[in-house]
Amino acid sequence: MKTLRDFLLAEAKEEKTTKPANEYPEGFKVVDLRGGLTDLAKEAMGAKNFTAAMDLAATKNPDKIKEEFGIVNGTSHYEILKSVVGNKNKFNQVFQKKVSALPGHEGGIILYFVSNDWTTLAGKAESSKRLVRFWLQSLLLAYGVKKPSKLTYLSNDDSDLFAVH
């Protein structure tokens, strides 16, 4: 006779097999914050780790950031990022002015890198991904997005894309 434990274990195994292996469009992977940062990334973020860098970003003057990155149309992360990459600012060196919607993720945005050397911004690809996430998360924080850390940040190395949803 099966016990409740046996039943629950069987049900849990069944649930795992019915979930899709990859819920993001092909080639996109979550930017993982685990792991160290290169010295270049630490210098660019102004802190020894990602958490400390975000703590610093939270205390920065948002008006100065808004002045540097320009006026945005809207309050959602999609509208803010679309406006910022469309404005003339430092991001023009890294991101193209065009954006797309992230398929299957309402409100998700895909940003296009200017060139494929973005993975060397912080010396190594993983640190570069964390640096880009830091830039975007700090920017969203400055423009008033509540809890930008709760958004999902994705990279696609093959197509030189970055997504937020």
Tab-separated table of N, CA, C and O in Angstrom, residues 28 85 91-103 109-115 118 159-163:
chain	number	residue	atom	x	y	z
A	28	PHE	N	18.822	32.185	-24.567
A	28	PHE	CA	18.817	33.074	-23.403
A	28	PHE	C	19.039	32.282	-22.127
A	28	PHE	O	18.434	31.233	-21.925
A	85	VAL	N	17.858	53.718	-24.046
A	85	VAL	CA	18.723	53.333	-25.164
A	85	VAL	C	18.437	54.182	-26.402
A	85	VAL	O	19.290	54.316	-27.269
A	91	PHE	N	25.101	54.854	-22.946
A	91	PHE	CA	24.634	53.533	-23.382
A	91	PHE	C	24.762	53.348	-24.888
A	91	PHE	O	24.780	52.225	-25.368
A	92	ASN	N	24.848	54.438	-25.640
A	92	ASN	CA	24.982	54.340	-27.094
A	92	ASN	C	26.265	53.623	-27.496
A	92	ASN	O	26.357	53.103	-28.605
A	93	GLN	N	27.244	53.593	-26.616
A	93	GLN	CA	28.492	52.884	-26.883
A	93	GLN	C	28.333	51.379	-26.715
A	93	GLN	O	29.112	50.600	-27.242
A	94	VAL	N	27.310	50.976	-25.956
A	94	VAL	CA	27.117	49.557	-25.630
A	94	VAL	C	25.881	48.975	-26.317
A	94	VAL	O	25.934	47.882	-26.858
A	95	PHE	N	24.768	49.719	-26.287
A	95	PHE	CA	23.502	49.217	-26.830
A	95	PHE	C	23.076	49.980	-28.081
A	95	PHE	O	23.260	51.189	-28.170
A	96	GLN	N	22.461	49.240	-29.003
A	96	GLN	CA	21.845	49.865	-30.166
A	96	GLN	C	20.585	50.591	-29.705
A	96	GLN	O	20.073	50.336	-28.614
A	97	LYS	N	20.053	51.442	-30.552
A	97	LYS	CA	18.850	52.204	-30.190
A	97	LYS	C	17.568	51.391	-30.324
A	97	LYS	O	16.529	51.802	-29.851
A	98	LYS	N	17.643	50.232	-30.962
A	98	LYS	CA	16.421	49.431	-31.147
A	98	LYS	C	16.229	48.455	-29.981
A	98	LYS	O	17.189	48.038	-29.327
A	99	VAL	N	14.985	48.108	-29.728
A	99	VAL	CA	14.618	47.103	-28.730
A	99	VAL	C	13.508	46.236	-29.304
A	99	VAL	O	12.872	46.609	-30.286
A	100	SER	N	13.286	45.084	-28.677
A	100	SER	CA	12.188	44.196	-29.064
A	100	SER	C	11.514	43.675	-27.808
A	100	SER	O	12.093	43.709	-26.723
A	101	ALA	N	10.327	43.158	-27.989
A	101	ALA	CA	9.639	42.493	-26.892
A	101	ALA	C	10.212	41.087	-26.735
A	101	ALA	O	10.582	40.456	-27.724
A	102	LEU	N	10.298	40.604	-25.519
A	102	LEU	CA	10.760	39.247	-25.244
A	102	LEU	C	9.589	38.296	-25.457
A	102	LEU	O	8.602	38.361	-24.713
A	103	PRO	N	9.653	37.432	-26.461
A	103	PRO	CA	8.528	36.546	-26.768
A	103	PRO	C	8.120	35.683	-25.570
A	103	PRO	O	8.970	35.110	-24.895
A	109	ILE	N	11.773	42.911	-22.338
A	109	ILE	CA	12.432	43.707	-23.361
A	109	ILE	C	13.767	43.069	-23.741
A	109	ILE	O	14.472	42.551	-22.875
A	110	ILE	N	14.067	43.103	-25.016
A	110	ILE	CA	15.366	42.630	-25.516
A	110	ILE	C	16.159	43.848	-25.949
A	110	ILE	O	15.669	44.685	-26.705
A	111	LEU	N	17.383	43.943	-25.449
A	111	LEU	CA	18.313	45.007	-25.813
A	111	LEU	C	19.382	44.421	-26.717
A	111	LEU	O	19.830	43.295	-26.500
A	112	TYR	N	19.801	45.177	-27.709
A	112	TYR	CA	20.781	44.715	-28.686
A	112	TYR	C	22.121	45.413	-28.448
A	112	TYR	O	22.177	46.639	-28.407
A	113	PHE	N	23.176	44.635	-28.315
A	113	PHE	CA	24.502	45.213	-28.139
A	113	PHE	C	25.006	45.757	-29.473
A	113	PHE	O	24.679	45.225	-30.534
A	114	VAL	N	25.820	46.789	-29.416
A	114	VAL	CA	26.398	47.398	-30.605
A	114	VAL	C	27.356	46.417	-31.286
A	114	VAL	O	27.366	46.279	-32.500
A	115	SER	N	28.162	45.726	-30.482
A	115	SER	CA	29.114	44.763	-31.045
A	115	SER	C	29.275	43.580	-30.094
A	115	SER	O	28.817	43.616	-28.953
A	118	TRP	N	31.090	43.112	-26.082
A	118	TRP	CA	30.507	43.441	-24.783
A	118	TRP	C	30.905	42.439	-23.708
A	118	TRP	O	30.971	42.785	-22.531
A	159	SER	N	23.799	35.664	-29.851
A	159	SER	CA	23.188	36.729	-30.649
A	159	SER	C	23.486	38.130	-30.119
A	159	SER	O	22.927	39.111	-30.608
A	160	ASP	N	24.320	38.234	-29.094
A	160	ASP	CA	24.662	39.526	-28.494
A	160	ASP	C	23.424	40.302	-28.074
A	160	ASP	O	23.206	41.445	-28.483
A	161	LEU	N	22.599	39.633	-27.271
A	161	LEU	CA	21.363	40.234	-26.781
A	161	LEU	C	21.333	40.167	-25.257
A	161	LEU	O	21.948	39.297	-24.644
A	162	PHE	N	20.586	41.078	-24.658
A	162	PHE	CA	20.367	41.078	-23.222
A	162	PHE	C	18.885	41.341	-23.033
A	162	PHE	O	18.311	42.166	-23.751
A	163	ALA	N	18.260	40.661	-22.105
A	163	ALA	CA	16.810	40.827	-21.906
A	163	ALA	C	16.500	41.037	-20.434
A	163	ALA	O	17.230	40.581	-19.558
